[in-house]
Short mmCIF file of C-alpha atoms and ligand atoms in Angstrom, two decimals:
data_model
loop_
_atom_site.label_atom_id
_atom_site.label_comp_id
_atom_site.label_asym_id
_atom_site.label_seq_id
_atom_site.Cartn_x
_atom_site.Cartn_y
_atom_site.Cartn_z
CA MET A 1 -123.01 -112.80 -141.73
CA THR A 2 -122.89 -115.45 -139.16
CA ASP A 3 -124.57 -115.64 -135.96
CA LYS A 4 -123.15 -112.94 -132.89
CA ARG A 5 -121.11 -114.69 -130.75
CA ASN A 6 -119.69 -113.44 -127.07
CA ILE A 7 -115.80 -114.28 -127.13
CA ALA A 8 -113.72 -113.19 -124.04
CA ILE A 9 -110.63 -112.10 -124.46
CA SER A 10 -109.35 -114.60 -121.86
CA LEU A 11 -110.87 -117.45 -119.72
CA PRO A 12 -109.63 -119.72 -117.45
CA SER A 13 -110.02 -123.54 -117.84
CA THR A 14 -110.86 -124.88 -114.65
CA GLY A 15 -113.58 -127.59 -114.16
CA ASP A 16 -114.14 -130.89 -111.87
CA GLU A 17 -111.10 -131.86 -111.55
CA GLU A 18 -109.87 -128.49 -109.94
CA TRP A 19 -113.24 -128.84 -107.67
CA GLU A 20 -112.25 -132.30 -106.92
CA ALA A 21 -108.68 -131.44 -105.97
CA THR A 22 -109.87 -128.89 -103.00
CA ARG A 23 -111.42 -131.89 -101.12
CA GLY A 24 -108.66 -133.10 -99.28
CA PRO A 25 -107.78 -129.96 -97.93
CA LEU A 26 -111.12 -128.90 -96.72
CA GLN A 27 -111.81 -132.54 -95.27
CA SER A 28 -108.33 -132.21 -93.93
CA GLY A 29 -108.56 -129.27 -92.51
CA TRP A 30 -105.21 -128.17 -93.37
CA LEU A 31 -105.93 -125.16 -95.45
CA THR A 32 -103.11 -122.75 -95.40
CA GLN A 33 -99.50 -123.45 -96.72
CA GLY A 34 -98.84 -127.32 -96.36
CA PRO A 35 -98.47 -130.65 -98.03
CA ARG A 36 -100.44 -129.55 -100.94
CA VAL A 37 -98.38 -126.29 -101.54
CA ALA A 38 -94.89 -128.28 -100.97
CA GLU A 39 -96.27 -130.65 -103.99
CA PHE A 40 -97.05 -127.95 -106.43
CA GLU A 41 -93.66 -126.20 -105.22
CA LYS A 42 -92.09 -129.52 -105.91
CA ALA A 43 -93.42 -130.12 -109.01
CA PHE A 44 -93.49 -126.43 -110.33
CA ALA A 45 -89.61 -126.68 -109.68
CA GLU A 46 -89.22 -129.75 -111.77
CA ARG A 47 -91.15 -128.56 -114.66
CA HIS A 48 -89.25 -125.08 -114.82
CA GLN A 49 -85.71 -127.22 -114.01
CA VAL A 50 -85.02 -125.22 -110.89
CA THR A 51 -83.77 -126.11 -107.54
CA HIS A 52 -86.10 -124.21 -105.24
CA ALA A 53 -89.71 -122.97 -105.98
CA LEU A 54 -92.07 -120.73 -103.42
CA ALA A 55 -95.23 -120.66 -103.64
CA VAL A 56 -96.69 -116.85 -102.58
CA THR A 57 -100.48 -115.04 -102.85
CA SER A 58 -99.47 -113.70 -106.16
CA CYS A 59 -96.62 -112.67 -108.59
CA THR A 60 -96.68 -109.05 -107.41
CA THR A 61 -95.95 -110.05 -103.56
CA GLY A 62 -93.22 -112.58 -104.80
CA LEU A 63 -91.84 -109.93 -106.95
CA HIS A 64 -91.59 -108.08 -103.82
CA LEU A 65 -90.56 -111.15 -101.62
CA MET A 66 -87.66 -111.44 -104.25
CA LEU A 67 -86.55 -107.85 -103.97
CA ALA A 68 -86.69 -108.24 -100.03
CA ALA A 69 -84.56 -111.34 -100.09
CA ALA A 70 -81.87 -110.26 -102.09
CA GLY A 71 -81.56 -107.50 -99.57
CA ILE A 72 -82.82 -104.44 -101.90
CA GLY A 73 -83.61 -101.48 -100.55
CA PRO A 74 -83.45 -97.19 -100.02
CA GLY A 75 -80.35 -95.79 -102.37
CA ASP A 76 -80.93 -98.70 -104.56
CA GLU A 77 -81.94 -98.60 -108.38
CA VAL A 78 -83.86 -101.43 -110.47
CA ILE A 79 -84.26 -101.40 -114.02
CA VAL A 80 -87.65 -102.28 -115.08
CA PRO A 81 -89.30 -101.92 -118.67
CA SER A 82 -91.40 -98.97 -119.17
CA PHE A 83 -93.91 -101.27 -120.91
CA THR A 84 -95.18 -103.77 -118.34
CA TRP A 85 -97.97 -104.16 -116.12
CA VAL A 86 -97.68 -101.64 -113.25
CA ALA A 87 -96.94 -104.13 -110.60
CA THR A 88 -93.34 -104.70 -111.84
CA ALA A 89 -92.62 -100.89 -110.59
CA ASN A 90 -94.72 -100.94 -107.98
CA VAL A 91 -92.59 -103.66 -105.82
CA VAL A 92 -89.59 -101.87 -106.44
CA LEU A 93 -91.03 -99.14 -104.33
CA TYR A 94 -92.27 -101.44 -101.71
CA THR A 95 -88.96 -101.51 -101.05
CA GLY A 96 -87.75 -98.09 -100.78
CA ALA A 97 -85.59 -98.32 -103.71
CA THR A 98 -86.17 -96.42 -106.81
CA PRO A 99 -87.77 -98.05 -110.16
CA VAL A 100 -85.54 -96.63 -113.23
CA PHE A 101 -87.37 -97.26 -116.59
CA ALA A 102 -86.17 -98.66 -119.76
CA ASP A 103 -87.74 -98.26 -123.21
CA VAL A 104 -88.80 -101.43 -124.95
CA SER A 105 -89.15 -103.10 -128.55
CA THR A 106 -91.68 -102.12 -130.41
CA VAL A 107 -91.25 -105.61 -132.09
CA THR A 108 -90.99 -107.81 -129.18
CA ASN A 109 -92.72 -105.51 -126.90
CA ASN A 110 -89.67 -106.73 -123.61
CA ILE A 111 -86.97 -104.20 -122.75
CA ASP A 112 -84.59 -103.08 -125.35
CA PRO A 113 -80.65 -103.76 -123.96
CA ALA A 114 -79.48 -101.16 -125.58
CA ASP A 115 -81.73 -98.48 -123.86
CA LEU A 116 -81.29 -100.74 -120.92
CA ALA A 117 -77.28 -100.15 -120.93
CA ARG A 118 -78.17 -96.63 -120.92
CA ARG A 119 -79.90 -96.50 -117.58
CA ILE A 120 -77.43 -98.33 -115.41
CA THR A 121 -75.30 -96.22 -112.57
CA PRO A 122 -73.34 -97.10 -109.96
CA LYS A 123 -76.68 -97.46 -107.95
CA THR A 124 -77.92 -100.08 -110.47
CA ARG A 125 -78.35 -103.65 -107.95
CA ALA A 126 -80.90 -104.82 -109.99
CA VAL A 127 -82.80 -105.13 -113.43
CA ILE A 128 -85.99 -107.22 -113.48
CA VAL A 129 -86.91 -107.97 -117.39
CA VAL A 130 -90.24 -109.15 -118.06
CA HIS A 131 -91.35 -112.21 -120.78
CA LEU A 132 -94.28 -109.99 -122.23
CA PHE A 133 -97.07 -112.24 -123.25
CA GLY A 134 -94.77 -115.29 -123.08
CA LEU A 135 -92.06 -114.03 -125.43
CA CYS A 136 -88.71 -114.46 -123.27
CA ALA A 137 -86.77 -111.51 -123.24
CA ASP A 138 -83.19 -111.46 -125.03
CA MET A 139 -81.17 -112.82 -121.89
CA ASP A 140 -78.27 -112.79 -123.77
CA ALA A 141 -78.10 -109.36 -125.10
CA ILE A 142 -78.85 -108.49 -121.59
CA ARG A 143 -76.31 -109.93 -119.56
CA ALA A 144 -73.94 -108.80 -121.76
CA VAL A 145 -74.60 -105.25 -120.97
CA LEU A 146 -75.37 -106.03 -116.82
CA PRO A 147 -71.75 -105.15 -114.83
CA ALA A 148 -71.00 -107.90 -112.71
CA GLY A 149 -72.73 -108.26 -109.41
CA VAL A 150 -75.98 -106.32 -111.04
CA LEU A 151 -78.80 -108.96 -110.33
CA LEU A 152 -80.95 -110.52 -112.81
CA PHE A 153 -84.49 -111.23 -112.40
CA GLU A 154 -87.02 -112.09 -114.41
CA ASP A 155 -90.81 -111.38 -114.25
CA CYS A 156 -92.34 -114.64 -115.61
CA ALA A 157 -96.02 -113.55 -114.90
CA CYS A 158 -97.17 -114.78 -118.25
CA ALA A 159 -94.41 -117.20 -118.73
CA ALA A 160 -94.86 -120.25 -117.19
CA GLY A 161 -93.84 -123.16 -119.51
CA ALA A 162 -91.78 -120.43 -122.20
CA SER A 163 -88.57 -121.30 -122.64
CA LEU A 164 -85.30 -120.07 -124.37
CA ASN A 165 -82.69 -122.14 -125.95
CA GLY A 166 -83.67 -124.72 -123.81
CA THR A 167 -84.06 -123.46 -120.41
CA PRO A 168 -87.12 -122.89 -119.42
CA ALA A 169 -88.18 -119.42 -117.88
CA GLY A 170 -87.57 -119.09 -114.07
CA GLY A 171 -84.10 -120.02 -114.61
CA LEU A 172 -82.96 -117.41 -116.90
CA GLY A 173 -81.76 -115.73 -114.37
CA ASP A 174 -80.86 -115.10 -110.48
CA ALA A 175 -84.45 -115.27 -109.34
CA ALA A 176 -88.25 -115.01 -111.14
CA VAL A 177 -91.89 -114.79 -109.86
CA PHE A 178 -94.82 -116.43 -111.89
CA SER A 179 -98.53 -115.34 -111.80
CA PHE A 180 -101.38 -117.27 -111.52
CA HIS A 181 -104.40 -114.97 -112.15
CA PRO A 182 -106.86 -115.94 -114.31
CA ARG A 183 -105.79 -114.12 -116.90
CA LYS A 184 -102.52 -116.49 -117.03
CA SER A 185 -102.22 -119.81 -118.98
CA ILE A 186 -102.61 -121.61 -115.28
CA THR A 187 -104.27 -120.03 -112.40
CA THR A 188 -105.22 -120.61 -108.58
CA GLY A 189 -107.41 -117.78 -108.12
CA GLU A 190 -104.39 -115.56 -107.47
CA GLY A 191 -101.06 -116.71 -106.85
CA GLY A 192 -97.58 -116.82 -107.68
CA MET A 193 -94.40 -118.69 -107.50
CA LEU A 194 -91.06 -117.70 -106.53
CA THR A 195 -88.29 -119.91 -108.64
CA THR A 196 -84.35 -119.73 -107.90
CA ASN A 197 -81.09 -121.80 -107.81
CA ASP A 198 -79.81 -119.84 -105.30
CA SER A 199 -80.19 -121.66 -101.83
CA ALA A 200 -79.58 -118.84 -99.73
CA LEU A 201 -81.87 -116.36 -101.34
CA ALA A 202 -84.48 -119.22 -101.35
CA GLY A 203 -83.75 -119.65 -97.57
CA THR A 204 -84.69 -115.79 -96.90
CA ALA A 205 -87.19 -115.53 -99.27
CA ASP A 206 -89.09 -118.81 -97.67
CA GLN A 207 -88.43 -117.39 -93.78
CA LEU A 208 -89.74 -113.49 -95.20
CA ARG A 209 -92.78 -115.34 -96.65
CA ASN A 210 -93.92 -116.45 -93.61
CA HIS A 211 -94.01 -113.78 -91.24
CA GLY A 212 -89.75 -114.44 -90.86
CA ALA A 213 -90.35 -117.32 -88.91
CA SER A 214 -87.65 -119.68 -88.68
CA VAL A 215 -89.40 -122.95 -89.62
CA SER A 216 -93.00 -123.08 -91.47
CA GLU A 217 -96.06 -123.81 -89.08
CA GLU A 218 -96.10 -127.05 -90.92
CA GLN A 219 -92.83 -128.01 -89.47
CA ARG A 220 -93.99 -126.42 -85.93
CA HIS A 221 -97.50 -128.45 -85.50
CA ARG A 222 -95.93 -131.74 -86.69
CA GLY A 223 -92.66 -131.24 -84.72
CA PRO A 224 -91.61 -133.15 -81.87
CA ARG A 225 -91.11 -129.96 -79.15
CA PRO A 226 -94.70 -128.38 -79.07
CA TYR A 227 -93.15 -125.75 -76.69
CA LEU A 228 -91.03 -124.24 -79.36
CA LEU A 229 -92.13 -121.23 -81.10
CA PRO A 230 -89.85 -120.24 -84.07
CA GLU A 231 -86.88 -117.24 -83.74
CA PHE A 232 -88.15 -114.32 -85.66
CA ASN A 233 -84.80 -112.64 -86.94
CA LEU A 234 -86.25 -110.88 -89.92
CA MET A 235 -89.09 -108.27 -90.48
CA GLY A 236 -91.31 -110.82 -92.54
CA PHE A 237 -94.70 -111.09 -94.17
CA ASN A 238 -97.49 -113.16 -94.88
CA TYR A 239 -97.29 -113.91 -98.60
CA ARG A 240 -98.68 -117.78 -97.94
CA MET A 241 -100.16 -119.35 -100.51
CA THR A 242 -103.18 -121.88 -99.38
CA ASP A 243 -103.53 -125.61 -99.91
CA LEU A 244 -106.54 -125.49 -101.59
CA GLN A 245 -104.62 -123.16 -103.94
CA GLY A 246 -101.75 -125.78 -103.97
CA ALA A 247 -104.07 -128.20 -104.69
CA VAL A 248 -105.79 -126.56 -107.48
CA GLY A 249 -102.16 -125.73 -108.56
CA MET A 250 -101.30 -128.87 -109.14
CA VAL A 251 -103.71 -130.04 -111.34
CA GLN A 252 -103.43 -126.96 -113.57
CA LEU A 253 -99.83 -127.60 -113.94
CA GLY A 254 -100.69 -130.89 -114.79
CA LYS A 255 -102.40 -129.43 -117.93
CA LEU A 256 -99.30 -126.81 -119.01
CA ASP A 257 -98.25 -128.59 -121.71
CA ARG A 258 -101.85 -128.76 -123.49
CA PHE A 259 -102.40 -125.99 -122.79
CA ILE A 260 -99.46 -124.07 -124.62
CA ALA A 261 -100.04 -126.09 -127.62
CA GLU A 262 -102.98 -125.37 -127.76
CA ARG A 263 -102.56 -122.05 -127.75
CA HIS A 264 -99.48 -122.09 -130.31
CA THR A 265 -101.78 -124.31 -132.94
CA SER A 266 -104.29 -120.88 -132.61
CA ALA A 267 -101.39 -118.44 -132.48
CA GLU A 268 -100.07 -120.05 -135.98
CA PHE A 269 -104.01 -119.99 -137.17
CA TYR A 270 -104.19 -116.19 -136.61
CA ARG A 271 -100.83 -115.83 -137.82
CA ASP A 272 -101.79 -117.33 -141.20
CA GLN A 273 -105.38 -116.51 -141.24
CA LEU A 274 -104.38 -112.32 -140.59
CA ALA A 275 -101.45 -112.61 -142.46
CA ALA A 276 -103.61 -110.57 -145.52
CA ILE A 277 -103.85 -107.72 -143.73
CA GLU A 278 -101.01 -105.47 -143.61
CA TRP A 279 -101.70 -102.78 -141.12
CA LEU A 280 -102.04 -105.51 -138.57
CA ARG A 281 -98.80 -107.05 -137.83
CA MET A 282 -98.58 -109.82 -135.72
CA PRO A 283 -96.55 -110.54 -132.80
CA VAL A 284 -93.03 -112.51 -133.00
CA PHE A 285 -93.03 -116.28 -133.30
CA PRO A 286 -89.45 -116.95 -131.75
CA ASP A 287 -87.04 -119.72 -133.33
CA ASN A 288 -84.83 -120.29 -130.38
CA GLY A 289 -87.51 -120.91 -127.68
CA VAL A 290 -91.23 -121.85 -126.75
CA HIS A 291 -93.51 -119.03 -127.27
CA ALA A 292 -96.16 -119.28 -123.59
CA TRP A 293 -98.99 -117.63 -125.39
CA GLN A 294 -100.22 -115.65 -122.36
CA ALA A 295 -101.79 -113.22 -124.98
CA PHE A 296 -101.81 -112.81 -128.37
CA VAL A 297 -100.93 -109.38 -129.16
CA THR A 298 -101.25 -107.49 -132.60
CA TYR A 299 -99.70 -104.17 -133.71
CA VAL A 300 -102.30 -101.56 -135.21
CA ASP A 301 -100.15 -99.58 -137.40
CA PRO A 302 -101.21 -96.03 -137.05
CA VAL A 303 -100.42 -94.87 -140.36
CA THR A 304 -101.77 -97.51 -142.88
CA ALA A 305 -104.77 -99.01 -140.50
CA PRO A 306 -108.18 -97.60 -142.09
CA LEU A 307 -109.55 -96.78 -138.42
CA LYS A 308 -107.88 -96.02 -135.41
CA ARG A 309 -106.65 -98.91 -132.59
CA ASN A 310 -109.76 -97.92 -130.15
CA ASP A 311 -112.22 -97.46 -133.20
CA ILE A 312 -111.44 -100.64 -134.24
CA MET A 313 -111.50 -102.60 -131.00
CA GLU A 314 -115.25 -100.78 -130.94
CA ARG A 315 -116.22 -102.16 -134.01
CA LEU A 316 -114.90 -105.58 -132.75
CA GLN A 317 -116.73 -105.01 -129.59
CA ALA A 318 -119.79 -104.42 -131.08
CA ARG A 319 -119.35 -107.84 -132.96
CA GLY A 320 -118.82 -109.44 -129.36
CA ILE A 321 -115.40 -109.95 -129.77
CA ALA A 322 -113.33 -108.52 -126.64
CA THR A 323 -110.30 -106.73 -126.95
CA ARG A 324 -107.58 -105.01 -124.94
CA PRO A 325 -104.44 -102.71 -125.35
CA GLY A 326 -101.46 -104.97 -124.56
CA THR A 327 -100.78 -103.54 -121.38
CA HIS A 328 -99.69 -100.01 -120.23
CA ALA A 329 -96.47 -97.90 -120.72
CA ILE A 330 -95.91 -96.86 -116.69
CA HIS A 331 -94.11 -93.85 -117.18
CA MET A 332 -97.56 -92.39 -118.93
CA LEU A 333 -99.63 -93.73 -115.83
CA GLY A 334 -100.91 -90.44 -113.32
CA TYR A 335 -98.70 -92.18 -110.10
CA TYR A 336 -95.40 -92.20 -112.38
CA ARG A 337 -96.05 -89.35 -114.36
CA ASP A 338 -96.45 -87.07 -111.32
CA ARG A 339 -93.99 -88.61 -108.51
CA PHE A 340 -90.70 -88.96 -111.42
CA GLY A 341 -91.63 -86.09 -113.57
CA LEU A 342 -92.29 -87.92 -116.46
CA SER A 343 -93.46 -87.26 -119.88
CA PRO A 344 -94.71 -89.56 -122.93
CA ASP A 345 -91.77 -89.07 -125.10
CA ASP A 346 -89.26 -89.86 -122.52
CA PHE A 347 -90.09 -93.60 -123.55
CA PRO A 348 -91.01 -93.45 -127.24
CA GLY A 349 -91.04 -97.27 -128.04
CA SER A 350 -93.24 -97.93 -124.40
CA ARG A 351 -95.68 -95.07 -125.95
CA ASP A 352 -96.08 -96.77 -129.38
CA CYS A 353 -96.64 -99.99 -127.82
CA ASN A 354 -99.36 -98.28 -125.15
CA ASP A 355 -101.20 -96.45 -128.14
CA ASN A 356 -101.01 -99.26 -130.56
CA THR A 357 -100.85 -102.81 -129.71
CA MET A 358 -104.08 -104.94 -129.36
CA ALA A 359 -104.80 -108.18 -127.50
CA ILE A 360 -107.16 -110.70 -129.80
CA PRO A 361 -109.12 -113.26 -127.78
CA LEU A 362 -106.49 -116.35 -127.31
CA HIS A 363 -107.23 -119.23 -124.99
CA ASN A 364 -107.93 -123.06 -123.79
CA ARG A 365 -112.01 -122.54 -124.03
CA MET A 366 -112.41 -120.96 -127.64
CA THR A 367 -113.43 -123.09 -130.38
CA ALA A 368 -112.06 -123.54 -133.74
CA GLU A 369 -115.37 -121.49 -135.04
CA ASP A 370 -114.44 -118.99 -132.30
CA TYR A 371 -110.97 -118.07 -134.07
CA GLU A 372 -112.75 -117.94 -137.81
CA TYR A 373 -115.67 -115.60 -136.03
CA VAL A 374 -112.49 -113.61 -134.97
CA VAL A 375 -110.75 -113.36 -138.48
CA SER A 376 -113.93 -112.67 -139.91
CA ALA A 377 -114.83 -110.05 -138.10
CA LEU A 378 -111.30 -108.39 -138.55
CA THR A 379 -110.80 -109.27 -142.22
CA ASP A 380 -114.43 -107.37 -142.61
CA ILE A 381 -112.68 -104.12 -141.37
CA ALA A 382 -109.82 -104.60 -143.47
C1 PLP B 1 -96.08 -108.47 -116.30
C2 PLP B 1 -96.41 -108.72 -115.24
N1 PLP B 1 -96.22 -108.69 -114.03
C3 PLP B 1 -96.57 -108.87 -112.66
C4 PLP B 1 -97.94 -108.82 -112.46
C5 PLP B 1 -98.63 -109.24 -111.67
O1 PLP B 1 -99.44 -110.43 -111.20
P1 PLP B 1 -100.63 -110.69 -110.32
O2 PLP B 1 -101.67 -110.01 -110.53
O3 PLP B 1 -100.24 -112.08 -109.96
O4 PLP B 1 -99.67 -109.96 -108.67
C6 PLP B 1 -99.18 -109.35 -114.21
C7 PLP B 1 -100.12 -109.53 -113.81
O5 PLP B 1 -100.93 -109.17 -114.83
C8 PLP B 1 -98.31 -109.08 -115.15
O6 PLP B 1 -98.77 -108.99 -116.52
#
């Protein structure tokens, strides 16, 4: 047996370049949203082929901002997948609207368009689809079931650099939000980016992220009329990204395509090397787009696997290999279960994903030997 290794489920790839990038803002004294954030936004918009990109403090605050800018509020319903990170549903509650869950496909882990169609009511104002783990949702099928006027939003937390039929994630619907949390492919510590081609929505979001101010701090400080304070005609929030993060984001964005290419190679290695393990189903490799591989999420067949998923995870942990469930079924979380009277079987696909998905390590700081070690540990269990 090879020596025991310690392999994290995910590690951010940051170093000297990011460190150096923070020097400029620290020396200039302009620390909050300013020139570095503006530069990051411009580059991010270009990379994702959208007209507007607005940096924010996290994907969660960005999703809230997006819904608020679209005027979503009490009395409205917003459909979200039942298998996703809890933030996708929480942001709907922040606005006073009601989250309505739709089931997911156990093959893609993404929202099931047929179930989504069944959840639409006259109160449906929007859908937030999630490109979970970096695989784009089936946007054509989703659009086909949406009545005119229902907004189609993307939760791109895991999808920086992903694309569908040649169009980058972030520009596949009316607006989208990305995450730069350290478990994502590119990171600014915490952080997010709202993208849209809708200038009106972008303008409102721009004000709302800065307390509802009609002009930004930078415009105000650099402007010719020092006596002017901005107008505040909207109730806003403080969701501004710092220039320190903007500087780090620029460096990370420059590495995005390399990170995805490396992750793709590693994903193919896993797929090929683990193909013989019949009870371990591989994630979908799309032939109509780019998977961003934020995570490599397998499915442990509960009928044919030699051990329960959790026992397999414990075995791997004992060998120094971190694994995680893909994510959670929101309708099974205490708050949602109790508030909306939900039971696990209400969304069987989501429950299945909750109970049987297993993310195995995949990130840009793993070596070829690390990947081989994971394969050999799984093969030993098989
Ligand atoms: C699908 C999804 N949506 C939203 C979020 C929230 O992102 P953030 O931590 O940047 O607020 C996450 C984070 O894990 C996520 O996976």
